[in-house]
Amino acid sequence: MKKFLVLLLVLALCSCAFGAEQAKLTTTAQLKTERLAAQRGTVGQYIAEDLLGDNKGTLLTTYEKYVDAIASLRQGKVRAVVMDEMPAKRFLAEVEGLAIMDEALSEENYAIGFRKGNTELVAEVNKALAEMKADGTLDAIFAKYLTGDYTAVKPETIDFNKGAKGGKLFVGTEAGFAPYELKVGSSYIGIDVEMCAVIAKKLGKELVIENMNFDALPMAVSTNKVDMICAGITVTDERKENMDFSENYVVGAKQVAVVRADDYEK
Amino acid sequence: MTMRNKQTGAGRGDIVLGIFALFLLYALYSSGFFTAAAWQDFNRRFYQNFVKDSRYMMLVDGLKATIFMTSGATLIGLAVGLVLSVIRVAHKGGAHIPVLNAMAETYITVLRGTPAMVQLLIWNFTIFASARDLNTQYIAILAFGLNSGAYIAEIFRGGIESIDPGQMEAARSLGLSYGTSMKLIVLPQALRNIIPMLFNEFIALLKETSVAGYIGIDDLTRAGQNIQALTLEHSQPLVMVAIIYLVIVMCLTRFVRKLEEWLHRGRRG
Amino acid sequence: MNDYIIEVKDLHKTFRLQDGGELHVLNGISTGIHKGEKIAVIGPSGSGKSTFLRCLNRMEEPTSGIISFKGEDITSPKCDIDHVRSKMCMVFQHFHLFPHLTVRKNLTLAPVELKLMNPDEADTRAKELLARVGLADKIDEWPDRLSGGQKQRVAIARALAMNPDVLLFDEPTSALDPEMIGEVLDVMKELADSGMTMYLVTHEMGFAHKVADRVLFIDKGIISEEGTPEEVFDDPKQPRTKEFLSKVLRR
């Protein structure tokens, strides 16, 4: 019994020593055999799954919220979090000791999701998006959020077109994805929110935001609980089978690996 | 008697306070509270999380939603539970209502045998999928209320069956009808056991509604998560949410204990 | 013709058991009680004597047979059994006082609820009856604060508050500590002397001997011996009666 305990102690010490001498991360290729985290239902999860292959069952942990994934990274429970570059940059600004690996894991396009077969609404929204791209409205919204402190944006300044005659446009989102959607006080701000507000106005409708968990969004749009979902949703072939997408409104959004700064060597 | 398999509140107040203090100390310790720099950092983050832009109001609104849902669900639960338990007790008392009784039993089995979270999702995304103008909170109240009704039915039934059958016999032997005996003799005694358990159910429900965020309700838990998303700060908002739940539950638990003492006054221990 | 106030004809009671079997508790009992008569029912435990008593006011549903009360067949579905029970009150082994009500309310609840008396009358009557059982000072007490003997005296007063025609006593002293049996028997003796019609299931053979007009010995669900106390106690005919009495009287 005593011997067994001593053995256990030695093993524990060895693993500690190994842990300390563990090589730092330099390339994303190393991630294939490391513990990874992602937000549940996001494209980050799918990329991590592809990276890990058969090991995804043991090495991948998915979280309901980004903050939870980042917390587990800081506590050393995982070695990297796979996520969109934009929110990743924001975490770097707010949370100490994080780094983004230079090499992007993939580049994705964002679009608005619709119930399969809702072609009428898709066409209307595409028309609105095209107008916004043409007259610079969309660029202005991006500029507003990508330069300066967007947390200072007041939700009251966003026109939800309340009381519009054309009825309501229900949009599902997950307000934990800065700078695309955030809850402030009792209302919402963010690129997606402002973009949807303009779309709603062009459609003559009032914008109603339904804030739910990201993995509940496909269910919500397919059961007609909401008209469309807009939450920095990456277009994938798999998702195309289950829902229709608008034209892309973001092209080339990078998926990156967030790691601990002291664990990364360029 | 079947109770919900959750600790509702706690045992003695001192132990609760002790655990509470330890919990708080650990939370403080784990956020590195015990150095001057950390204290400043804590203050800064506290300002970020709760003070700036009146962000504490998100927690206040969340708490309102939580209490609103819990209260509404309890009222529905009481109505449903009363009907179900009347059916079951009357059936056992000799009323010939096998179909109703089987329906009540099925209801209780199904609603108690599936997680409240799953029921909530089914109500929101399947049954009320097209009712989009309906406030989601009402759907949650319905889902939690119907779920709670199954538990409350068992509380009522258990309370009534815990009364010595001799009480019913004695009342009937004086010529009182079944209904009158139930109303004047059995129920008043059963209520002494039932009322504290109903408050315990309320407490359990208060905590259970924390899954409502999944269908897009900004309850207390979700409000904490919304602040997390704003400030990207992990521990403080959640610890604050936990403290708010705990304070409410402790107050209610203390109240239930006082209520129990009051209900059992005049009776030999 | 007889002038029985309660008459029982060929009473049978069968309990269905959990395992599907049947338990024949009463196997054809025919008897009756006259107004003012006191009948003691004795017999070994499990003989069916309590079941017999409980069938009289249909606390147990008879399986077959006829029970008539003042000429009315109370086993018929048309019978208002609640009304019959209010005239044929029962005193239980375990008292069954209502613990959430004061002694006063225990006595006045049923008469007022059934509109036999207005609250003032019921209150006056309760005071009278409590004085009669020697508990006038306990009128505002809670039942749980009374001793066993006091509880049973309150229970008797509660039954008397209905002004019943018949009282059914179901082993009223069996659950009492020995020192409290006397006080309850004294109250019952006083009742008997006042002319109350009483059925008494009991193990108190001395009391039965002293008070009863007639004694029924029930064994295996039938009345195996019947007669005056002198006949049954002093000169039993049946061997089973002899055996039973020799066991209980030797104590």
mmCIF file of C-alpha atoms in Angstrom, chain B residues 164 166-167 169-177 180 184-185 188-189 192 266-268, chain C residues 54 59 82 85-86 92 96-100 109-110 113-114 142 144-146 158 162:
data_model
loop_
_atom_site.group_PDB
_atom_site.id
_atom_site.type_symbol
_atom_site.label_atom_id
_atom_site.label_comp_id
_atom_site.label_asym_id
_atom_site.label_seq_id
_atom_site.Cartn_x
_atom_site.Cartn_y
_atom_site.Cartn_z
ATOM 1 C CA ASP B 164 -54.749 9.345 10.107
ATOM 2 C CA GLY B 166 -59.354 7.656 11.754
ATOM 3 C CA GLN B 167 -59.954 11.392 11.351
ATOM 4 C CA GLU B 169 -63.883 7.922 10.035
ATOM 5 C CA ALA B 170 -64.586 9.969 13.139
ATOM 6 C CA ALA B 171 -66.007 12.802 11.064
ATOM 7 C CA ARG B 172 -68.142 10.454 8.967
ATOM 8 C CA SER B 173 -69.341 8.654 12.107
ATOM 9 C CA LEU B 174 -70.831 11.941 13.309
ATOM 10 C CA GLY B 175 -72.907 12.133 10.138
ATOM 11 C CA LEU B 176 -70.753 14.601 8.197
ATOM 12 C CA SER B 177 -70.572 13.987 4.446
ATOM 13 C CA THR B 180 -67.591 18.276 4.558
ATOM 14 C CA LEU B 184 -63.372 20.787 7.791
ATOM 15 C CA ILE B 185 -61.373 17.928 9.261
ATOM 16 C CA PRO B 188 -57.040 21.850 7.597
ATOM 17 C CA GLN B 189 -54.759 19.280 9.205
ATOM 18 C CA ARG B 192 -50.096 22.177 8.085
ATOM 19 C CA GLY B 266 -50.758 24.546 20.452
ATOM 20 C CA ARG B 267 -49.741 20.984 19.702
ATOM 21 C CA ARG B 268 -47.707 18.820 21.969
ATOM 22 C CA ARG C 54 -68.609 -1.080 12.289
ATOM 23 C CA MET C 59 -68.300 2.290 8.447
ATOM 24 C CA ASP C 82 -75.128 10.368 7.010
ATOM 25 C CA ARG C 85 -74.852 8.001 11.564
ATOM 26 C CA SER C 86 -75.767 11.253 13.268
ATOM 27 C CA PHE C 92 -63.353 4.693 18.899
ATOM 28 C CA HIS C 96 -59.884 10.286 16.976
ATOM 29 C CA LEU C 97 -60.422 13.736 18.406
ATOM 30 C CA PHE C 98 -59.843 16.486 15.852
ATOM 31 C CA PRO C 99 -56.414 17.805 16.894
ATOM 32 C CA HIS C 100 -56.681 21.079 14.984
ATOM 33 C CA LEU C 109 -68.694 21.328 14.891
ATOM 34 C CA ALA C 110 -70.960 18.507 13.745
ATOM 35 C CA GLU C 113 -72.628 21.975 10.573
ATOM 36 C CA LEU C 114 -75.606 19.607 10.269
ATOM 37 C CA TRP C 142 -56.290 21.563 22.606
ATOM 38 C CA ASP C 144 -53.099 17.034 22.328
ATOM 39 C CA ARG C 145 -52.777 18.530 25.804
ATOM 40 C CA LEU C 146 -55.219 16.025 27.338
ATOM 41 C CA ARG C 158 -68.611 14.616 21.259
ATOM 42 C CA MET C 162 -75.370 14.691 18.522
#
